[in-house]
Structures are given as structure tokens and as C-alpha cells.
Amino acid sequence: MASKQTGFARWADAYAQPDSRAWRAIEREVIGANVGANGYTTVAQAEQLAGRLALGPGARLLDVGAGRGWPGLYLAERTGCDVVVTDVPAAGLRDAFARTRRSRLARRASFARASGAKLPFRPRTFDAVVHTDVL
Amino acid sequence: MRAKLSVLRACRQLLRPGGRIAFYTIFIPPGISREDRERVLRLGDPPEVASAAEQGALLRSAGFSDIDETDVTGEFLVTARGWLGGRERFAAQLRRREGAAAFDEGQTNRRARVAAIGAGLLRRALFVAVRH
């Protein structure tokens, strides 16, 4: 009998699953790229976020509930902004960290394990905040 | 509702004056029956997502202004169908990876979510607002 997980546990489990060829093929088709996404925000929608938030070099972006770093890391790579990626499941953050090591983002990305209601940052620290289907 | 508001307030506090928040959110539109609402809540999204609360009102309560909403429900339906169909095509591999019971439960939820979006019981929108 299938166990009934909470939404949070389901997402946390999804982050713990290793990538597979099948998963990457589906993600590429649905989201538009392999970016560690398992939700509904496509690459085209991430581009909209970049424009609406007026991101660029020197701006500081906070991505709340970023999972594997999507779309925060993409936005940093695309616009040149700095990003802080936060979420609760450690597996997702580990994956996000590994992604920055494979790209040129290491100096512009940082990570914090924190929930949206208890964000461990000083007031007036960021130029923009993004989250996708967290609330 | 209270959890959403506290996150939005925390976000506002962290933004510099003039800073912006942008987020995609899934929600239940107002005016649907209690039965439909409960059906949608059973789909397994985090409870904070599955709320009929007015996003604009929450943003205003949190202290944001210049609130703009763009409905993306059509794209949401395409993406939800994409995950469902894609996972079905790779069902054999994904069953081995996730376990048959978890895979089947997930697909049942995805089918129900696609049906709920198509029936107008779930919406998705992009909200953008400014912290003055």
C-alpha cells in the first residue's frame, strides 16, 4: 500500500533521488533545460523573473525554497547577480552547491539551510527576492 | 494564510527600499465548492500552496506595493501535462528508481492535478511587488 507522504516529505525525497537519464530527458522537455527543476517554472518563466526583478551584476538576490538551486543559480549565471540559495532539505542544497562547482558561479553563490519564515540575514540585505511555488 | 504572511513579511524585511519580490504561486481560486477544495488539497502540494487566500491582499498586508499579477495557468497546464506524460514514457525506469507504489501514487496525483487545472480548480500566477 502506498504511503501517504506530506507535500514537504515528497519534495524532500525528490531532492534525495539521484539524477537519472530518464529524469534529465523529461526535465529538458518540460522545463527547457537540465537545471535541477522538478516543479513548474520553465526556463522561459525564469527569464521573465530576471527581467521583472531587473537583475544584473552587483545585485543581491535571495532565492527562498530553492530546492536544487532552481531558478536562483540560473538567474545568477544569466544576469551576473550574486545569489543566496535557501531551503530546508539538505539534499537539495548539496546538489545546488555541486552545481556551482561545475559552473563559474562559485564566487557569486552562497547557501543557507533555512525556512522561509526564519531567514538568517540582516534587514535590507537584498535587492530582490524570488521563490517559485513555495507559498 | 498566517504562514504565507510571515514569509512575505520576512522577505520584505530583508529587501532594501526599492527592492522587488517576484514569485510564482499555485492557488485555489475563490468561489469553488468545499468538496472541490478538499479534493484539490489532497493532491499533495504543500499546504501553504493550496490556499484560496488572495495573494495581493497578503502582499499588501506584508507591506508591499505596486503589486502586479500575471496569470500563467495555461502554461501551468502544459507543464503539468508534460511531467505526467514524460514520466509515463519512462515508467519502467522510474518505477525501478522510485519504487512501484511511490511512482503509481505520484502519477495518480499528477493525473488529478492536470484534471483540476483543466477544470479551473487550480491556478498559477506570477506576482511582482515592490518594497518602498
Short mmCIF file of C-alpha atoms in Angstrom, two decimals:
data_model
loop_
_atom_site.label_atom_id
_atom_site.label_comp_id
_atom_site.label_asym_id
_atom_site.label_seq_id
_atom_site.Cartn_x
_atom_site.Cartn_y
_atom_site.Cartn_z
CA MET A 1 0.00 0.00 0.00
CA ALA A 2 1.37 3.40 -0.96
CA SER A 3 2.36 5.55 1.96
CA LYS A 4 0.75 8.98 2.15
CA GLN A 5 3.56 11.48 2.50
CA THR A 6 3.15 15.11 3.27
CA GLY A 7 3.93 17.53 0.48
CA PHE A 8 7.13 18.58 2.20
CA ALA A 9 8.35 14.99 2.64
CA ARG A 10 7.58 14.28 -1.00
CA TRP A 11 9.70 17.20 -2.16
CA ALA A 12 12.50 16.35 0.27
CA ASP A 13 12.53 12.77 -1.05
CA ALA A 14 12.61 14.00 -4.62
CA TYR A 15 15.76 16.01 -3.88
CA ALA A 16 17.38 12.93 -2.40
CA GLN A 17 16.79 10.91 -5.58
CA PRO A 18 19.86 10.68 -7.79
CA ASP A 19 19.55 12.16 -11.26
CA SER A 20 18.83 9.62 -13.95
CA ARG A 21 18.90 9.76 -17.74
CA ALA A 22 15.12 9.43 -17.78
CA TRP A 23 14.65 12.30 -15.32
CA ARG A 24 17.01 14.56 -17.25
CA ALA A 25 15.21 13.81 -20.52
CA ILE A 26 11.83 14.70 -19.02
CA GLU A 27 13.18 17.83 -17.32
CA ARG A 28 14.78 19.03 -20.57
CA GLU A 29 11.50 18.54 -22.42
CA VAL A 30 9.22 20.09 -19.77
CA ILE A 31 11.38 22.82 -18.22
CA GLY A 32 13.60 23.58 -21.21
CA ALA A 33 17.00 22.65 -19.75
CA ASN A 34 18.67 20.48 -17.12
CA VAL A 35 18.71 22.86 -14.19
CA GLY A 36 17.68 20.70 -11.25
CA ALA A 37 14.00 21.60 -11.54
CA ASN A 38 11.13 19.34 -10.54
CA GLY A 39 8.31 21.88 -10.46
CA TYR A 40 6.51 24.11 -12.92
CA THR A 41 8.84 27.06 -13.55
CA THR A 42 10.20 26.79 -17.07
CA VAL A 43 13.32 28.44 -18.47
CA ALA A 44 11.10 30.95 -20.28
CA GLN A 45 9.46 31.86 -16.96
CA ALA A 46 12.86 32.19 -15.27
CA GLU A 47 13.77 34.66 -17.99
CA GLN A 48 10.65 36.63 -17.07
CA LEU A 49 11.79 36.68 -13.45
CA ALA A 50 15.19 38.06 -14.49
CA GLY A 51 13.52 40.91 -16.34
CA ARG A 52 10.88 41.72 -13.75
CA LEU A 53 13.46 41.78 -10.95
CA ALA A 54 15.86 43.93 -13.02
CA LEU A 55 18.75 41.69 -12.05
CA GLY A 56 22.29 42.47 -13.12
CA PRO A 57 25.90 42.47 -11.93
CA GLY A 58 26.22 43.71 -8.36
CA ALA A 59 22.60 42.96 -7.40
CA ARG A 60 21.97 40.59 -4.49
CA LEU A 61 19.22 38.00 -5.00
CA LEU A 62 17.68 35.75 -2.36
CA ASP A 63 16.03 32.54 -3.60
CA VAL A 64 13.71 31.16 -0.90
CA GLY A 65 12.89 27.44 -1.05
CA ALA A 66 15.22 26.90 -3.98
CA GLY A 67 15.45 23.10 -3.84
CA ARG A 68 18.40 22.23 -6.07
CA GLY A 69 19.04 25.89 -6.76
CA TRP A 70 16.42 26.49 -9.41
CA PRO A 71 15.88 29.23 -10.52
CA GLY A 72 18.32 31.23 -8.34
CA LEU A 73 21.52 29.76 -9.72
CA TYR A 74 20.27 30.12 -13.28
CA LEU A 75 19.38 33.77 -12.66
CA ALA A 76 22.84 34.45 -11.24
CA GLU A 77 24.52 32.77 -14.19
CA ARG A 78 22.28 34.54 -16.69
CA THR A 79 22.39 38.07 -15.23
CA GLY A 80 25.69 38.27 -13.32
CA CYS A 81 23.99 38.95 -9.96
CA ASP A 82 25.03 37.39 -6.63
CA VAL A 83 22.64 34.83 -5.16
CA VAL A 84 21.92 33.28 -1.79
CA VAL A 85 20.09 29.98 -2.10
CA THR A 86 17.99 28.80 0.84
CA ASP A 87 15.87 25.76 1.59
CA VAL A 88 15.30 23.21 4.33
CA PRO A 89 16.11 19.82 2.70
CA ALA A 90 19.89 19.36 2.87
CA ALA A 91 19.93 17.03 -0.15
CA GLY A 92 18.72 19.79 -2.45
CA LEU A 93 21.25 22.30 -1.15
CA ARG A 94 24.08 19.77 -1.58
CA ASP A 95 23.04 19.32 -5.19
CA ALA A 96 22.83 23.11 -5.66
CA PHE A 97 26.33 23.51 -4.20
CA ALA A 98 27.67 20.84 -6.56
CA ARG A 99 26.12 22.71 -9.49
CA THR A 100 28.02 25.89 -8.63
CA ARG A 101 31.28 23.97 -8.56
CA ARG A 102 30.58 22.77 -12.10
CA SER A 103 29.86 26.29 -13.29
CA ARG A 104 31.53 29.67 -12.83
CA LEU A 105 29.24 30.67 -10.00
CA ALA A 106 31.29 29.63 -7.00
CA ARG A 107 32.21 33.21 -6.04
CA ARG A 108 28.72 34.61 -6.53
CA ALA A 109 26.59 31.92 -4.89
CA SER A 110 26.14 31.06 -1.24
CA PHE A 111 23.81 28.74 0.63
CA ALA A 112 21.83 28.67 3.84
CA ARG A 113 19.69 25.91 5.29
CA ALA A 114 16.70 27.87 6.49
CA SER A 115 12.93 28.04 6.21
CA GLY A 116 11.16 30.98 4.62
CA ALA A 117 9.84 32.24 7.95
CA LYS A 118 13.24 32.20 9.68
CA LEU A 119 15.73 33.63 7.23
CA PRO A 120 19.09 34.27 8.94
CA PHE A 121 20.04 37.55 7.28
CA ARG A 122 20.26 41.19 8.31
CA PRO A 123 17.46 43.53 7.28
CA ARG A 124 17.84 45.37 3.97
CA THR A 125 20.43 42.94 2.62
CA PHE A 126 18.92 42.06 -0.75
CA ASP A 127 17.84 43.84 -3.92
CA ALA A 128 15.48 41.09 -4.95
CA VAL A 129 13.72 38.03 -3.57
CA VAL A 130 12.38 35.17 -5.63
CA HIS A 131 10.50 31.99 -4.87
CA THR A 132 8.62 29.58 -7.05
CA ASP A 133 5.60 27.65 -5.78
CA VAL A 134 6.85 27.80 -2.20
CA LEU A 135 3.85 29.74 -0.88
CA MET B 1 -2.55 32.03 5.48
CA ARG B 2 -0.57 33.05 8.58
CA ALA B 3 2.49 31.08 7.37
CA LYS B 4 2.35 32.79 3.98
CA LEU B 5 2.11 36.19 5.56
CA SER B 6 5.03 35.59 7.91
CA VAL B 7 7.25 34.51 4.98
CA LEU B 8 6.26 37.57 2.96
CA ARG B 9 6.94 39.84 5.94
CA ALA B 10 10.35 38.20 6.44
CA CYS B 11 11.13 38.75 2.76
CA ARG B 12 10.08 42.41 2.94
CA GLN B 13 12.34 42.99 5.92
CA LEU B 14 15.32 41.61 4.00
CA LEU B 15 14.77 43.80 0.96
CA ARG B 16 16.36 47.21 0.55
CA PRO B 17 13.94 50.07 -0.17
CA GLY B 18 13.06 49.83 -3.84
CA GLY B 19 13.79 46.10 -3.85
CA ARG B 20 11.42 43.70 -5.57
CA ILE B 21 9.89 40.35 -4.84
CA ALA B 22 8.72 38.07 -7.65
CA PHE B 23 7.17 34.68 -7.21
CA TYR B 24 5.12 32.08 -8.98
CA THR B 25 2.39 30.60 -6.87
CA ILE B 26 -0.26 27.92 -7.25
CA PHE B 27 -3.57 28.64 -5.61
CA ILE B 28 -7.20 27.71 -5.46
CA PRO B 29 -9.42 30.41 -6.95
CA PRO B 30 -12.16 31.83 -4.76
CA GLY B 31 -15.69 30.58 -5.11
CA ILE B 32 -15.11 26.85 -5.57
CA SER B 33 -17.11 24.36 -3.54
CA ARG B 34 -15.86 22.91 -0.27
CA GLU B 35 -15.85 19.45 -1.86
CA ASP B 36 -13.66 20.59 -4.78
CA ARG B 37 -11.38 22.48 -2.40
CA GLU B 38 -10.83 19.34 -0.31
CA ARG B 39 -10.22 17.29 -3.44
CA VAL B 40 -7.54 19.72 -4.59
CA LEU B 41 -5.93 19.85 -1.14
CA ARG B 42 -5.48 16.07 -1.25
CA LEU B 43 -3.18 16.33 -4.29
CA GLY B 44 -0.16 16.61 -2.05
CA ASP B 45 1.11 20.12 -2.67
CA PRO B 46 2.49 21.79 0.45
CA PRO B 47 -0.46 23.15 2.45
CA GLU B 48 0.84 26.71 2.10
CA VAL B 49 0.43 26.43 -1.67
CA ALA B 50 -3.09 25.06 -1.59
CA SER B 51 -4.86 28.09 -0.26
CA ALA B 52 -7.67 30.25 -1.61
CA ALA B 53 -6.17 33.32 0.05
CA GLU B 54 -5.82 36.39 -2.10
CA GLN B 55 -2.15 36.80 -2.89
CA GLY B 56 -2.44 40.53 -3.50
CA ALA B 57 -4.05 41.10 -0.11
CA LEU B 58 -1.28 39.14 1.57
CA LEU B 59 1.38 41.17 -0.20
CA ARG B 60 -0.29 44.42 0.86
CA SER B 61 -0.57 43.16 4.46
CA ALA B 62 3.14 42.36 4.38
CA GLY B 63 3.89 45.95 3.34
CA PHE B 64 4.47 45.59 -0.41
CA SER B 65 3.06 47.91 -3.05
CA ASP B 66 2.93 48.23 -6.87
CA ILE B 67 1.58 44.70 -6.98
CA ASP B 68 1.27 43.12 -10.40
CA GLU B 69 -0.29 39.74 -11.21
CA THR B 70 0.17 37.76 -14.40
CA ASP B 71 -1.88 34.61 -14.82
CA VAL B 72 0.14 31.65 -16.15
CA THR B 73 -2.44 28.91 -15.68
CA GLY B 74 -2.28 27.94 -19.36
CA GLU B 75 1.48 27.32 -19.12
CA PHE B 76 0.93 25.52 -15.80
CA LEU B 77 -1.38 23.05 -17.54
CA VAL B 78 1.16 22.43 -20.30
CA THR B 79 3.94 21.82 -17.76
CA ALA B 80 1.79 19.57 -15.56
CA ARG B 81 0.81 17.52 -18.63
CA GLY B 82 4.47 17.41 -19.66
CA TRP B 83 5.61 15.88 -16.35
CA LEU B 84 2.74 13.38 -16.40
CA GLY B 85 3.34 12.28 -19.99
CA GLY B 86 7.12 12.28 -19.68
CA ARG B 87 7.05 10.14 -16.56
CA GLU B 88 4.64 7.75 -18.25
CA ARG B 89 7.02 7.31 -21.18
CA PHE B 90 9.86 6.42 -18.81
CA ALA B 91 7.62 4.47 -16.42
CA ALA B 92 9.75 1.31 -16.38
CA GLN B 93 12.93 3.15 -15.36
CA LEU B 94 11.21 5.45 -12.89
CA ARG B 95 9.34 2.58 -11.21
CA ARG B 96 12.68 0.88 -10.54
CA ARG B 97 14.19 4.11 -9.26
CA GLU B 98 11.32 5.36 -7.10
CA GLY B 99 9.56 2.11 -6.25
CA ALA B 100 6.37 0.98 -7.98
CA ALA B 101 3.99 2.14 -5.26
CA ALA B 102 5.52 5.64 -4.99
CA PHE B 103 5.61 6.02 -8.77
CA ASP B 104 1.96 4.97 -9.17
CA GLU B 105 0.83 7.24 -6.34
CA GLY B 106 2.74 10.13 -7.86
CA GLN B 107 1.21 9.56 -11.29
CA THR B 108 -2.28 9.34 -9.81
CA ASN B 109 -1.71 12.71 -8.15
CA ARG B 110 -0.32 14.19 -11.35
CA ARG B 111 -3.35 12.99 -13.32
CA ALA B 112 -5.67 14.52 -10.73
CA ARG B 113 -3.68 17.78 -10.78
CA VAL B 114 -3.93 18.02 -14.58
CA ALA B 115 -7.69 17.41 -14.31
CA ALA B 116 -8.02 20.04 -11.56
CA ILE B 117 -6.14 22.67 -13.60
CA GLY B 118 -8.25 21.88 -16.65
CA ALA B 119 -11.41 22.21 -14.57
CA GLY B 120 -10.36 25.61 -13.20
CA LEU B 121 -9.80 24.37 -9.65
CA LEU B 122 -6.10 25.26 -9.58
CA ARG B 123 -4.46 28.41 -10.91
CA ARG B 124 -0.90 29.64 -11.13
CA ALA B 125 0.25 33.22 -11.36
CA LEU B 126 3.37 35.39 -11.26
CA PHE B 127 3.25 38.12 -8.63
CA VAL B 128 5.69 41.01 -8.60
CA ALA B 129 5.73 43.70 -5.91
CA VAL B 130 7.98 46.47 -4.61
CA ARG B 131 9.21 47.24 -1.10
CA HIS B 132 9.17 51.04 -0.71
#
